[in-house]
mmCIF file of C-alpha atoms and ligand atoms in Angstrom:
data_model
loop_
_atom_site.group_PDB
_atom_site.id
_atom_site.type_symbol
_atom_site.label_atom_id
_atom_site.label_comp_id
_atom_site.label_asym_id
_atom_site.label_seq_id
_atom_site.Cartn_x
_atom_site.Cartn_y
_atom_site.Cartn_z
ATOM 1 C CA MET A 375 0.000 0.000 0.000
ATOM 2 C CA PRO A 376 1.543 3.380 -0.968
ATOM 3 C CA ARG A 377 2.051 5.975 1.751
ATOM 4 C CA ILE A 378 -0.078 9.053 1.214
ATOM 5 C CA ALA A 379 0.733 12.637 2.195
ATOM 6 C CA TYR A 380 -1.401 15.766 2.062
ATOM 7 C CA VAL A 381 -0.025 18.973 0.557
ATOM 8 C CA ASP A 382 -2.089 22.128 0.153
ATOM 9 C CA GLY A 383 -5.460 20.598 -0.486
ATOM 10 C CA GLN A 384 -4.345 17.418 -2.278
ATOM 11 C CA PHE A 385 -3.671 13.857 -1.181
ATOM 12 C CA VAL A 386 -0.577 12.659 -3.057
ATOM 13 C CA ARG A 387 1.730 9.647 -2.976
ATOM 14 C CA HIS A 388 4.322 10.309 -0.282
ATOM 15 C CA GLY A 389 7.180 9.847 -2.770
ATOM 16 C CA ASP A 390 5.683 12.432 -5.143
ATOM 17 C CA ALA A 391 4.822 15.025 -2.478
ATOM 18 C CA SER A 392 6.783 18.277 -2.774
ATOM 19 C CA VAL A 393 6.808 21.925 -1.744
ATOM 20 C CA HIS A 394 7.702 25.050 -3.708
ATOM 21 C CA VAL A 395 11.389 26.098 -3.628
ATOM 22 C CA GLU A 396 10.343 29.482 -2.255
ATOM 23 C CA ASP A 397 8.173 28.155 0.524
ATOM 24 C CA ARG A 398 9.133 30.213 3.584
ATOM 25 C CA GLY A 399 9.205 27.096 5.724
ATOM 26 C CA LEU A 400 12.071 25.835 3.575
ATOM 27 C CA GLN A 401 13.819 29.200 3.104
ATOM 28 C CA PHE A 402 13.533 30.641 6.627
ATOM 29 C CA GLY A 403 12.079 27.986 8.930
ATOM 30 C CA ASP A 404 9.044 30.303 8.916
ATOM 31 C CA ALA A 405 6.664 27.503 9.911
ATOM 32 C CA VAL A 406 5.124 25.695 12.844
ATOM 33 C CA TYR A 407 4.315 22.030 13.337
ATOM 34 C CA GLU A 408 2.412 19.539 15.471
ATOM 35 C CA VAL A 409 2.706 15.809 16.073
ATOM 36 C CA TRP A 410 -0.077 13.504 17.200
ATOM 37 C CA ALA A 411 0.347 9.932 18.391
ATOM 38 C CA VAL A 412 -2.137 7.374 17.109
ATOM 39 C CA ARG A 413 -2.666 4.133 19.000
ATOM 40 C CA ASN A 414 -5.373 1.616 18.142
ATOM 41 C CA GLY A 415 -6.630 4.159 15.594
ATOM 42 C CA ILE A 416 -7.161 6.802 18.300
ATOM 43 C CA LEU A 417 -5.554 10.241 18.058
ATOM 44 C CA PHE A 418 -4.064 11.163 21.417
ATOM 45 C CA ASP A 419 -4.728 14.546 23.054
ATOM 46 C CA SER A 420 -6.198 15.903 19.811
ATOM 47 C CA GLU A 421 -7.722 19.056 21.312
ATOM 48 C CA GLY A 422 -4.529 19.953 23.201
ATOM 49 C CA HIS A 423 -2.439 19.763 20.022
ATOM 50 C CA LEU A 424 -4.963 21.921 18.143
ATOM 51 C CA ALA A 425 -4.917 24.516 20.936
ATOM 52 C CA ARG A 426 -1.104 24.668 20.873
ATOM 53 C CA LEU A 427 -1.128 24.898 17.061
ATOM 54 C CA ALA A 428 -3.359 27.976 17.374
ATOM 55 C CA ARG A 429 -0.938 29.511 19.912
ATOM 56 C CA SER A 430 2.105 28.818 17.687
ATOM 57 C CA LEU A 431 0.399 30.307 14.603
ATOM 58 C CA ALA A 432 -0.682 33.383 16.558
ATOM 59 C CA ALA A 433 2.862 33.876 17.908
ATOM 60 C CA LEU A 434 4.190 33.996 14.321
ATOM 61 C CA GLN A 435 1.179 35.971 13.028
ATOM 62 C CA ILE A 436 0.280 33.245 10.535
ATOM 63 C CA LYS A 437 -3.444 33.036 9.860
ATOM 64 C CA ALA A 438 -4.813 29.520 10.450
ATOM 65 C CA PRO A 439 -5.444 28.191 6.924
ATOM 66 C CA ARG A 440 -8.273 25.899 8.069
ATOM 67 C CA ALA A 441 -10.666 25.787 10.975
ATOM 68 C CA ASP A 442 -9.899 23.027 13.505
ATOM 69 C CA GLN A 443 -12.862 20.897 12.489
ATOM 70 C CA SER A 444 -11.947 21.030 8.817
ATOM 71 C CA LEU A 445 -8.295 20.263 9.639
ATOM 72 C CA MET A 446 -9.340 17.223 11.672
ATOM 73 C CA ILE A 447 -11.403 15.927 8.725
ATOM 74 C CA VAL A 448 -8.216 16.000 6.641
ATOM 75 C CA VAL A 449 -6.184 14.359 9.435
ATOM 76 C CA ARG A 450 -8.718 11.521 9.730
ATOM 77 C CA GLU A 451 -8.868 11.064 5.963
ATOM 78 C CA LEU A 452 -5.060 10.851 5.917
ATOM 79 C CA MET A 453 -5.174 8.197 8.651
ATOM 80 C CA THR A 454 -7.748 6.220 6.667
ATOM 81 C CA ARG A 455 -5.789 6.466 3.408
ATOM 82 C CA ASN A 456 -2.646 5.264 5.211
ATOM 83 C CA LYS A 457 -4.569 2.597 7.176
ATOM 84 C CA LEU A 458 -2.854 4.086 10.226
ATOM 85 C CA LYS A 459 -3.582 2.081 13.353
ATOM 86 C CA ASP A 460 -0.457 2.794 15.421
ATOM 87 C CA GLY A 461 1.775 5.670 14.430
ATOM 88 C CA LEU A 462 2.302 9.386 14.158
ATOM 89 C CA VAL A 463 0.665 12.213 12.226
ATOM 90 C CA TYR A 464 2.877 15.227 11.425
ATOM 91 C CA LEU A 465 1.454 18.611 10.444
ATOM 92 C CA GLN A 466 3.454 21.585 9.225
ATOM 93 C CA ILE A 467 2.034 25.011 8.399
ATOM 94 C CA SER A 468 4.330 27.604 6.840
ATOM 95 C CA ARG A 469 3.691 31.253 6.031
ATOM 96 C CA GLY A 470 3.515 30.181 2.397
ATOM 97 C CA VAL A 471 5.303 30.856 -0.873
ATOM 98 C CA ALA A 472 6.791 34.265 -1.656
ATOM 99 C CA ARG A 473 9.835 35.829 -3.336
ATOM 100 C CA ARG A 474 12.724 35.345 -0.923
ATOM 101 C CA ASP A 475 12.843 38.373 1.359
ATOM 102 C CA HIS A 476 12.913 38.544 5.164
ATOM 103 C CA PRO A 477 9.811 40.679 5.870
ATOM 104 C CA PHE A 478 6.428 38.993 5.882
ATOM 105 C CA PRO A 479 5.017 39.004 2.336
ATOM 106 C CA ALA A 480 1.975 41.237 1.849
ATOM 107 C CA HIS A 481 -0.006 38.367 0.344
ATOM 108 C CA SER A 482 0.860 34.746 0.939
ATOM 109 C CA ARG A 483 -1.308 31.738 1.539
ATOM 110 C CA PRO A 484 -0.101 29.493 4.387
ATOM 111 C CA SER A 485 0.987 26.060 3.122
ATOM 112 C CA ILE A 486 -0.098 22.865 4.848
ATOM 113 C CA ILE A 487 1.790 19.580 4.810
ATOM 114 C CA LEU A 488 0.525 16.452 6.561
ATOM 115 C CA THR A 489 2.266 13.087 6.703
ATOM 116 C CA ALA A 490 1.504 9.878 8.564
ATOM 117 C CA ARG A 491 3.784 7.034 9.468
ATOM 118 C CA PRO A 492 3.394 3.791 11.359
ATOM 119 C CA MET A 493 5.145 3.230 14.680
ATOM 120 C CA ASN A 494 5.984 -0.156 16.127
ATOM 121 C CA MET A 495 4.234 0.052 19.512
ATOM 122 C CA ALA A 496 5.777 -3.198 20.779
ATOM 123 C CA GLN A 497 9.229 -1.676 20.222
ATOM 124 C CA ALA A 498 8.178 1.610 21.902
ATOM 125 C CA ASP A 499 6.790 -0.323 24.885
ATOM 126 C CA ALA A 500 9.988 -2.409 25.116
ATOM 127 C CA ARG A 501 12.091 0.751 25.126
ATOM 128 C CA ALA A 502 9.981 2.158 27.960
ATOM 129 C CA ALA A 503 10.228 -1.104 29.895
ATOM 130 C CA LYS A 504 14.020 -0.913 29.672
ATOM 131 C CA GLY A 505 14.436 2.852 30.170
ATOM 132 C CA ILE A 506 16.822 5.171 28.362
ATOM 133 C CA GLN A 507 20.129 6.862 29.142
ATOM 134 C CA VAL A 508 20.563 10.548 28.383
ATOM 135 C CA GLN A 509 23.546 12.817 27.942
ATOM 136 C CA THR A 510 23.432 16.439 29.121
ATOM 137 C CA ARG A 511 24.288 19.137 26.576
ATOM 138 C CA PRO A 512 24.301 22.956 26.831
ATOM 139 C CA ASP A 513 20.969 24.470 25.793
ATOM 140 C CA ASN A 514 22.017 26.588 22.825
ATOM 141 C CA ARG A 515 18.528 27.197 21.396
ATOM 142 C CA TRP A 516 16.846 30.564 20.793
ATOM 143 C CA GLY A 517 14.761 32.274 23.499
ATOM 144 C CA ARG A 518 11.279 31.269 22.268
ATOM 145 C CA VAL A 519 11.353 27.480 22.229
ATOM 146 C CA ASP A 520 7.817 27.615 23.666
ATOM 147 C CA ILE A 521 6.655 28.240 20.074
ATOM 148 C CA LYS A 522 6.566 24.922 18.189
ATOM 149 C CA THR A 523 8.487 26.097 15.127
ATOM 150 C CA VAL A 524 10.360 23.829 12.723
ATOM 151 C CA ASN A 525 13.701 25.382 13.760
ATOM 152 C CA LEU A 526 15.113 22.271 15.355
ATOM 153 C CA LEU A 527 18.785 22.311 14.387
ATOM 154 C CA PRO A 528 20.159 22.508 17.974
ATOM 155 C CA ASN A 529 17.820 19.629 18.880
ATOM 156 C CA VAL A 530 18.987 17.616 15.862
ATOM 157 C CA LEU A 531 22.674 18.195 16.672
ATOM 158 C CA ALA A 532 22.245 17.408 20.379
ATOM 159 C CA LYS A 533 20.399 14.175 19.610
ATOM 160 C CA GLN A 534 23.007 13.142 17.038
ATOM 161 C CA ALA A 535 25.895 13.868 19.438
ATOM 162 C CA ALA A 536 24.161 11.905 22.223
ATOM 163 C CA LEU A 537 23.565 8.916 19.923
ATOM 164 C CA GLU A 538 27.162 8.990 18.706
ATOM 165 C CA ALA A 539 28.303 8.974 22.362
ATOM 166 C CA GLY A 540 26.215 5.840 23.035
ATOM 167 C CA PHE A 541 23.189 7.461 24.733
ATOM 168 C CA GLN A 542 19.573 7.290 23.578
ATOM 169 C CA ASP A 543 18.876 11.029 23.886
ATOM 170 C CA ALA A 544 20.058 14.354 25.322
ATOM 171 C CA TRP A 545 18.795 16.683 28.043
ATOM 172 C CA PHE A 546 19.487 20.398 27.620
ATOM 173 C CA ILE A 547 21.040 22.329 30.536
ATOM 174 C CA ASP A 548 20.521 26.108 30.827
ATOM 175 C CA GLY A 549 23.101 28.725 31.868
ATOM 176 C CA SER A 550 22.256 28.194 35.563
ATOM 177 C CA GLY A 551 22.885 24.444 35.448
ATOM 178 C CA MET A 552 19.175 23.550 35.419
ATOM 179 C CA VAL A 553 17.641 20.980 33.083
ATOM 180 C CA THR A 554 15.341 22.607 30.527
ATOM 181 C CA GLU A 555 14.003 19.608 28.561
ATOM 182 C CA GLY A 556 14.914 16.808 26.171
ATOM 183 C CA THR A 557 15.544 17.204 22.446
ATOM 184 C CA ALA A 558 11.872 16.424 21.733
ATOM 185 C CA GLN A 559 10.416 15.644 25.161
ATOM 186 C CA ASN A 560 9.784 17.292 28.513
ATOM 187 C CA ALA A 561 11.997 16.199 31.424
ATOM 188 C CA TRP A 562 10.710 15.047 34.816
ATOM 189 C CA ILE A 563 12.034 13.652 38.086
ATOM 190 C CA VAL A 564 10.588 12.132 41.219
ATOM 191 C CA ASP A 565 12.877 13.995 43.601
ATOM 192 C CA SER A 566 14.539 12.608 46.723
ATOM 193 C CA THR A 567 11.455 13.600 48.804
ATOM 194 C CA GLY A 568 9.102 11.746 46.440
ATOM 195 C CA THR A 569 7.707 14.873 44.716
ATOM 196 C CA LEU A 570 7.176 14.810 40.961
ATOM 197 C CA ARG A 571 8.872 17.790 39.350
ATOM 198 C CA THR A 572 8.978 19.290 35.886
ATOM 199 C CA ARG A 573 10.089 22.730 34.789
ATOM 200 C CA PRO A 574 7.486 25.534 34.670
ATOM 201 C CA ALA A 575 6.203 26.278 31.177
ATOM 202 C CA THR A 576 8.017 29.557 30.451
ATOM 203 C CA HIS A 577 9.674 30.586 27.161
ATOM 204 C CA ALA A 578 12.521 28.156 28.033
ATOM 205 C CA ILE A 579 10.645 24.935 27.197
ATOM 206 C CA LEU A 580 8.027 23.698 24.814
ATOM 207 C CA ARG A 581 4.884 23.175 26.865
ATOM 208 C CA GLY A 582 4.223 19.559 25.983
ATOM 209 C CA ILE A 583 0.668 18.457 25.496
ATOM 210 C CA THR A 584 1.626 15.110 27.024
ATOM 211 C CA ARG A 585 3.205 17.031 29.943
ATOM 212 C CA ASP A 586 -0.082 18.849 30.585
ATOM 213 C CA THR A 587 -2.072 15.607 30.538
ATOM 214 C CA ILE A 588 0.469 13.864 32.786
ATOM 215 C CA ILE A 589 0.250 16.721 35.318
ATOM 216 C CA LYS A 590 -3.511 16.100 35.531
ATOM 217 C CA THR A 591 -2.984 12.333 35.672
ATOM 218 C CA ALA A 592 -0.392 12.648 38.468
ATOM 219 C CA GLN A 593 -2.701 14.895 40.471
ATOM 220 C CA ALA A 594 -5.652 12.537 39.951
ATOM 221 C CA LEU A 595 -3.479 9.655 41.191
ATOM 222 C CA GLY A 596 -2.645 11.687 44.317
ATOM 223 C CA PHE A 597 1.105 12.086 43.612
ATOM 224 C CA ALA A 598 2.822 15.141 45.105
ATOM 225 C CA PHE A 599 3.672 17.473 42.205
ATOM 226 C CA GLU A 600 5.538 20.746 41.780
ATOM 227 C CA GLU A 601 6.324 22.803 38.682
ATOM 228 C CA LYS A 602 9.927 23.542 39.647
ATOM 229 C CA ALA A 603 13.164 23.349 37.682
ATOM 230 C CA PHE A 604 15.791 20.799 38.762
ATOM 231 C CA SER A 605 19.530 20.580 38.253
ATOM 232 C CA ARG A 606 21.511 17.686 36.789
ATOM 233 C CA ASP A 607 22.684 16.835 40.328
ATOM 234 C CA GLU A 608 19.118 16.774 41.645
ATOM 235 C CA ALA A 609 18.210 14.467 38.781
ATOM 236 C CA LEU A 610 21.096 12.162 39.725
ATOM 237 C CA GLN A 611 19.890 12.080 43.332
ATOM 238 C CA ALA A 612 16.269 11.590 42.300
ATOM 239 C CA ARG A 613 14.288 8.411 42.911
ATOM 240 C CA GLU A 614 13.185 8.344 39.272
ATOM 241 C CA ALA A 615 13.388 10.350 36.088
ATOM 242 C CA PHE A 616 11.400 10.198 32.888
ATOM 243 C CA ILE A 617 10.437 12.009 29.705
ATOM 244 C CA THR A 618 7.025 12.784 28.226
ATOM 245 C CA SER A 619 6.049 13.473 24.614
ATOM 246 C CA ALA A 620 3.587 12.442 21.924
ATOM 247 C CA THR A 621 6.237 10.109 20.490
ATOM 248 C CA SER A 622 7.459 8.544 23.765
ATOM 249 C CA PHE A 623 4.315 8.878 25.991
ATOM 250 C CA VAL A 624 6.068 8.389 29.366
ATOM 251 C CA THR A 625 9.509 6.783 29.093
ATOM 252 C CA PRO A 626 11.801 6.254 32.097
ATOM 253 C CA VAL A 627 15.303 7.737 32.151
ATOM 254 C CA ILE A 628 17.607 5.422 34.077
ATOM 255 C CA GLY A 629 20.932 7.213 33.723
ATOM 256 C CA ILE A 630 22.499 10.597 33.030
ATOM 257 C CA ASP A 631 25.984 11.038 31.572
ATOM 258 C CA GLY A 632 26.756 7.426 32.417
ATOM 259 C CA GLU A 633 25.690 7.693 36.100
ATOM 260 C CA LYS A 634 22.719 5.715 37.392
ATOM 261 C CA ILE A 635 19.503 7.294 38.671
ATOM 262 C CA GLY A 636 18.235 5.353 41.700
ATOM 263 C CA GLU A 637 18.710 1.651 41.034
ATOM 264 C CA GLY A 638 19.376 2.325 37.351
ATOM 265 C CA ALA A 639 16.024 0.783 36.408
ATOM 266 C CA PRO A 640 12.563 2.178 35.529
ATOM 267 C CA GLY A 641 10.679 3.248 38.645
ATOM 268 C CA PRO A 642 7.101 2.535 39.778
ATOM 269 C CA ILE A 643 5.774 6.090 39.364
ATOM 270 C CA ALA A 644 6.873 6.421 35.722
ATOM 271 C CA ARG A 645 5.445 2.966 35.017
ATOM 272 C CA LYS A 646 2.112 3.849 36.662
ATOM 273 C CA LEU A 647 1.874 7.170 34.793
ATOM 274 C CA ARG A 648 2.581 5.478 31.448
ATOM 275 C CA GLU A 649 -0.004 2.748 32.020
ATOM 276 C CA THR A 650 -2.626 5.234 33.216
ATOM 277 C CA TYR A 651 -1.948 7.642 30.339
ATOM 278 C CA LEU A 652 -2.205 4.913 27.690
ATOM 279 C CA SER A 653 -5.369 3.452 29.144
ATOM 280 C CA GLN A 654 -7.008 6.902 29.530
ATOM 281 C CA GLN A 655 -6.225 7.865 25.953
ATOM 282 C CA THR A 656 -7.297 4.607 24.362
ATOM 283 C CA SER A 657 -10.459 4.195 26.437
ATOM 284 C CA VAL A 658 -12.055 7.490 25.339
ATOM 285 C CA LYS A 659 -12.873 7.719 21.648
ATOM 286 C CA LYS A 660 -12.081 11.269 20.572
ATOM 287 C CA PRO A 661 -14.542 13.108 18.293
HETATM 288 C C1 PLP B 1795 11.516 20.364 22.503
HETATM 289 C C2 PLP B 1795 10.294 19.586 22.840
HETATM 290 N N1 PLP B 1795 9.884 19.532 24.116
HETATM 291 C C3 PLP B 1795 8.803 18.820 24.481
HETATM 292 C C4 PLP B 1795 8.069 18.103 23.550
HETATM 293 C C5 PLP B 1795 6.887 17.297 23.999
HETATM 294 O O1 PLP B 1795 5.687 17.850 23.524
HETATM 295 P P1 PLP B 1795 4.401 16.935 23.302
HETATM 296 O O2 PLP B 1795 4.121 16.274 24.614
HETATM 297 O O3 PLP B 1795 3.338 17.899 22.925
HETATM 298 O O4 PLP B 1795 4.744 15.955 22.231
HETATM 299 C C6 PLP B 1795 8.444 18.146 22.197
HETATM 300 C C7 PLP B 1795 7.668 17.430 21.188
HETATM 301 O O5 PLP B 1795 7.957 17.458 20.009
HETATM 302 C C8 PLP B 1795 9.574 18.908 21.834
HETATM 303 O O6 PLP B 1795 9.991 18.975 20.560
#
């Protein structure tokens, strides 16, 4: 079955899909994106991702090219055409095509790209059952990483460096020695007092949609929780650490820079949050 993409109003074979050479997403990174997880044919946290998309577009003064409902019709059609049961849906909206020049063009129509790809959930679950090791790297990103733009080069380079050094991912550290987040995930610990901690959602992190849902889940489960930054040393002294994102759900972090966290194995709180999150998402059919 051929993979199908969606580009500016048309469903096309993935291999034939293309954008204009003067698309501002390509020329300037003048574009935003979203990623949804799909499990058992269910789109996770769909409203949260749409709300963040609206915030990202507004921050860049790009007019939403489609209303949410109409966009979701396209997303669902893409899932159907790709027979997507377990996987990811990627959306990118750029300011559109215009003669290359820095200022916003007077008239441009935002471009939409949507792609879907399967994900092996058994492999993702096995990775979570084992836990991952991260490497810390200086956070050298721009000051508005709260906007979900496609400008991901520091994230790409940090991930690549971490993989080449034998780790599974990287955690960014800010100028004060505090963990900001992962290359494509929010960072969490269960600190030495048993309190769940993740960094407040300022301009220094992307406010993950999974993070927001996990905060509610943790509170509903009665876990102590605080939005408070933590240092690399606090993470090393923590009982547990984990990451959250649409692509990893909740995945335990068992080591940092080659040093173990706790027993060096996934902890009970991360495991409970992952199980609860997956069962909540897959038990409620989203509109
Ligand atoms: C830098 C960064 N932080 C956090 C996240 C997690 O966000 P979400 O839970 O919405 O996937 C992502 C997701 O792509 C990300 O790129």
